[in-house]
Amino acid sequence: MALRFIVTAGPTREYLDPVRFLSNPSTGRMGFAVARAARAAGHQVTLVTGPVALRTPRGVLRIDVVSAREMLAAVRRALAAERTSSALVMTAAVADWRPASCAARKLKKSGMDGTLRLVRNPDILRSLGSKAPGDIRIGFAAETGDPAAEAVRKCRAKHLDLIVANDVTQPGAGFGVKTNRVAFAFPDGRVDRLPLMSKDAVARRIVRFAEHLAEEGR
Ligand code: PMT
């Protein structure tokens, strides 16, 4: 059964003036791997990505965004465009905070006092609320330390079918690298710890899990 995947990837940038921003080290590798794997398995894929230096996988519709609020709007549009159920996979490292204001011109050092006022960004997954029947939602959790307990909590709080947790302090896992060491955490509290594997292999497992849910009609 061909599914409609919406995959987010990369970081968001939260500008405080035209030349300065808050962000994180996400390169988009994990999300692009999911988009590639879903497309290779014959699914339709929309990839919403923050600023990254990766080539768009063949056959994938790519939507570029910069900030968390732009990513939220793009995800909402992509979901609304689907007439049938969709599988949303949020690998993006979305900034939780943004500067309270963004200056139109470069801020002068002399005019800054060393404090930066921040406001909360919307939580994209939470803001989508409960799922419609047939929809599949998969998140990621970047943790520093054993990610299992926190991952299960996030999985439930964000109405997810699965959260893929990675301890980004582990060698070969998390940001930038071509491999990942992840645990699949489910809303019922089950946690499957996977060995170190390529991000492509993790991505194939995620796509197979979504296909399995769809076949079960969940
Ligand atoms: O891009 P790479 O260099 O390959 O690195 C991959 C990765 C480390 C970015 C990826 O494996 C990963 O862990 N992504 C999720 C990072 C993250 O933001 O985790 P979180 O625990 O803060 O968020 C939990 C979930 O909520 C995520 O699915 C996130 O996309 C989502 N979220 C977070 C914040 C927010 N404001 N809105 C969201 O929807």
Coordinates of C-alpha atoms and ligand atoms in Angstrom, one line a residue:
M1 CA 0.0 0.0 0.0
A2 CA 1.5 3.3 -1.1
L3 CA 1.6 5.8 1.8
R4 CA 1.9 9.6 1.8
F5 CA 5.0 10.6 3.9
I6 CA 5.7 14.0 5.3
V7 CA 9.2 14.1 6.6
T8 CA 10.9 17.0 8.4
A9 CA 14.6 17.4 8.5
G10 CA 17.5 19.6 9.7
P11 CA 17.6 22.5 12.1
T12 CA 15.6 25.6 12.3
R13 CA 17.2 29.0 12.6
E14 CA 15.8 31.7 14.8
Y15 CA 17.2 35.1 13.8
L16 CA 17.9 38.0 16.1
D17 CA 19.1 40.3 13.3
P18 CA 19.9 39.6 9.6
V19 CA 23.3 38.1 10.4
R20 CA 22.8 36.3 13.8
F21 CA 20.7 33.3 14.7
L22 CA 20.1 30.6 17.3
S23 CA 20.3 27.0 15.9
N24 CA 21.7 23.5 16.5
P25 CA 24.1 21.1 14.7
S26 CA 21.5 19.1 12.7
T27 CA 22.7 18.4 9.2
G28 CA 19.4 16.9 7.9
R29 CA 21.1 13.5 7.3
M30 CA 18.6 11.5 9.3
G31 CA 15.6 13.2 7.7
F32 CA 16.9 12.9 4.2
A33 CA 17.6 9.2 4.8
V34 CA 13.9 8.7 5.8
A35 CA 12.7 10.6 2.8
R36 CA 15.0 8.5 0.5
A37 CA 13.9 5.2 2.1
A38 CA 10.2 6.1 1.9
R39 CA 10.6 7.0 -1.8
A40 CA 12.6 3.9 -2.6
A41 CA 9.8 1.8 -1.0
G42 CA 7.3 3.4 -3.5
H43 CA 5.7 6.0 -1.2
Q44 CA 4.9 9.6 -2.0
V45 CA 7.2 11.9 0.0
T46 CA 7.1 15.6 0.9
L47 CA 10.3 16.7 2.7
V48 CA 10.1 19.9 4.8
T49 CA 13.6 20.9 5.6
G50 CA 15.5 23.6 7.5
P51 CA 18.7 25.0 6.1
V52 CA 21.0 22.1 5.1
A53 CA 23.6 21.3 2.5
L54 CA 22.1 18.1 1.1
R55 CA 20.8 17.2 -2.4
T56 CA 17.1 16.5 -2.7
P57 CA 16.4 12.8 -3.0
R58 CA 15.0 11.9 -6.5
G59 CA 11.3 11.9 -6.7
V60 CA 10.8 13.8 -3.4
L61 CA 8.9 17.1 -3.1
R62 CA 11.1 19.4 -1.1
I63 CA 9.9 22.5 0.8
D64 CA 12.6 24.7 2.3
V65 CA 12.0 26.6 5.5
V66 CA 14.1 28.6 8.0
S67 CA 12.4 29.1 11.3
A68 CA 10.2 26.8 13.6
R69 CA 7.1 28.9 12.8
E70 CA 7.8 28.4 9.0
M71 CA 8.2 24.7 9.6
L72 CA 4.9 24.5 11.5
A73 CA 3.1 26.4 8.6
A74 CA 4.7 24.1 6.0
V75 CA 3.8 20.9 7.9
R76 CA 0.2 22.1 8.4
R77 CA -0.1 22.9 4.6
A78 CA 1.4 19.5 3.7
L79 CA -1.0 17.7 6.0
A80 CA -4.0 19.7 4.7
A81 CA -3.0 18.9 1.1
E82 CA -3.3 15.2 1.7
R83 CA -6.8 13.9 1.0
T84 CA -6.0 10.5 2.5
S85 CA -4.1 9.6 5.7
S86 CA -0.5 10.5 6.0
A87 CA 2.6 9.4 7.9
L88 CA 4.4 12.3 9.5
V89 CA 8.0 11.7 10.5
M90 CA 9.5 14.6 12.5
T91 CA 13.3 14.1 12.5
A92 CA 13.9 17.9 12.5
A93 CA 15.7 19.5 15.5
V94 CA 13.2 22.4 16.0
A95 CA 14.4 25.3 18.1
D96 CA 12.3 25.5 21.2
W97 CA 13.0 29.2 21.7
R98 CA 13.5 32.2 19.5
P99 CA 14.6 35.8 20.2
A100 CA 11.7 37.9 21.3
S101 CA 12.3 40.2 18.3
C102 CA 14.3 40.2 15.1
A103 CA 16.0 43.6 14.2
A104 CA 15.6 44.7 10.6
R105 CA 19.3 45.8 10.6
K106 CA 22.5 44.3 12.1
L107 CA 22.6 45.0 15.8
K108 CA 25.5 47.2 16.9
K109 CA 27.7 45.6 19.6
S110 CA 27.7 48.9 21.4
G111 CA 23.9 48.8 21.6
M112 CA 23.7 45.3 23.1
D113 CA 23.9 44.7 26.9
G114 CA 24.7 40.9 26.8
T115 CA 21.1 39.7 27.5
L116 CA 18.9 38.2 24.9
R117 CA 15.1 37.9 25.6
L118 CA 13.6 34.7 24.3
V119 CA 10.1 33.5 23.7
R120 CA 8.8 29.9 23.3
N121 CA 8.3 28.6 19.8
P122 CA 5.3 26.5 19.1
D123 CA 5.7 22.7 19.5
I124 CA 4.9 21.5 16.1
L125 CA 3.8 18.0 17.1
R126 CA 1.8 19.0 20.1
S127 CA 0.1 21.8 18.2
L128 CA -1.3 19.2 15.7
G129 CA -3.4 17.6 18.6
S130 CA -4.7 14.1 18.4
K131 CA -4.4 12.1 15.3
A132 CA -7.2 11.4 12.8
P133 CA -7.9 7.7 12.3
G134 CA -5.4 6.2 9.9
D135 CA -2.8 8.9 10.4
I136 CA 0.7 7.8 11.5
R137 CA 3.0 10.1 13.6
I138 CA 6.6 9.3 14.4
G139 CA 8.9 11.7 16.3
F140 CA 12.5 11.7 17.3
A141 CA 14.0 12.5 20.7
A142 CA 17.5 13.9 21.0
E143 CA 18.7 13.2 24.6
T144 CA 22.0 13.4 26.4
G145 CA 22.1 10.2 28.5
D146 CA 19.9 7.1 28.3
P147 CA 16.9 8.3 26.3
A148 CA 14.4 5.6 27.1
A149 CA 12.3 7.1 29.9
E150 CA 12.1 10.6 28.5
A151 CA 11.3 9.1 25.1
V152 CA 8.2 7.2 26.3
R153 CA 7.0 10.4 28.1
K154 CA 7.4 12.5 24.9
C155 CA 5.8 9.7 22.8
R156 CA 2.6 9.9 24.9
A157 CA 2.6 13.7 25.3
K158 CA 3.0 14.3 21.6
H159 CA 0.4 11.7 20.5
L160 CA 2.9 9.6 18.6
D161 CA 2.9 6.0 17.4
L162 CA 6.6 5.8 17.8
I163 CA 9.5 8.0 19.0
V164 CA 13.0 7.2 17.8
A165 CA 15.3 8.2 20.6
N166 CA 19.0 8.9 20.2
D167 CA 21.6 9.7 22.9
V168 CA 23.5 12.4 21.0
T169 CA 26.5 12.1 23.2
Q170 CA 27.2 8.5 22.0
P171 CA 30.0 8.0 19.4
G172 CA 28.4 7.5 16.0
A173 CA 25.0 8.7 17.1
G174 CA 23.0 11.9 16.7
F175 CA 24.0 15.0 14.9
G176 CA 26.1 15.0 11.7
V177 CA 27.3 11.5 11.5
K178 CA 26.3 8.8 8.9
T179 CA 25.3 6.3 11.6
N180 CA 22.9 6.3 14.5
R181 CA 22.3 4.3 17.7
V182 CA 18.6 4.5 18.4
A183 CA 15.9 3.1 20.7
F184 CA 12.3 2.8 19.4
A185 CA 10.0 3.8 22.2
F186 CA 6.2 3.1 22.0
P187 CA 3.3 4.7 23.8
D188 CA 2.6 1.5 25.8
G189 CA 6.1 1.9 27.4
R190 CA 7.9 -0.7 25.3
V191 CA 11.5 0.2 24.3
D192 CA 13.5 -1.6 21.6
R193 CA 17.1 -0.7 21.6
L194 CA 18.8 -1.1 18.2
P195 CA 22.6 -1.5 17.6
L196 CA 24.7 1.1 15.9
M197 CA 23.6 1.2 12.3
S198 CA 23.7 3.5 9.3
K199 CA 21.0 6.2 9.2
D200 CA 19.8 4.6 6.0
A201 CA 19.2 1.4 7.8
V202 CA 17.4 3.2 10.7
A203 CA 15.3 5.0 8.1
R204 CA 14.3 1.7 6.4
R205 CA 13.1 0.4 9.8
I206 CA 11.0 3.5 10.4
V207 CA 9.4 3.1 6.9
R208 CA 8.7 -0.6 7.5
F209 CA 7.1 0.3 10.9
A210 CA 4.8 2.8 9.2
E211 CA 3.9 0.3 6.5
H212 CA 3.1 -2.3 9.2
L213 CA 0.8 0.2 11.1
A214 CA -1.0 1.1 7.8
E215 CA -1.5 -2.6 6.9
E216 CA -3.0 -3.2 10.4
G217 CA -5.3 -0.3 9.6
R218 CA -4.2 1.7 12.7
Ligands
PMT1 O1 20.2 15.9 11.1 P1 21.2 15.0 11.6 O2 22.6 15.7 11.7 O3 21.3 13.7 10.9 O4 20.9 14.7 13.1 C1 19.8 13.9 13.4 C2 19.1 14.4 14.7 C3 20.0 14.3 15.9 C4 18.6 15.8 14.6 C5 17.8 13.4 14.9 O5 18.3 12.1 15.1 C6 17.0 13.8 16.1 O6 17.2 13.4 17.2 N1 16.0 14.7 15.9 C7 15.0 15.3 16.9 C8 15.7 16.3 17.7 C9 14.8 17.0 18.6 O7 14.4 18.2 18.4 O8 14.4 16.3 19.7 P2 13.4 16.9 20.8 O9 13.5 15.9 21.9 O10 13.7 18.3 21.1 O11 12.0 16.9 20.1 C10 11.1 15.8 20.2 C11 10.2 15.8 18.9 O12 9.4 16.9 18.9 C12 11.0 15.8 17.6 O13 10.3 14.9 16.7 C13 10.9 17.2 17.1 O14 11.0 17.3 15.7 C14 9.6 17.6 17.7 N2 9.5 19.1 18.1 C15 10.4 19.6 18.9 C16 10.3 21.0 19.2 C17 9.3 21.7 18.7 N3 9.2 23.1 18.9 N4 8.4 21.2 17.9 C18 8.4 19.8 17.6 O15 7.6 19.3 16.9

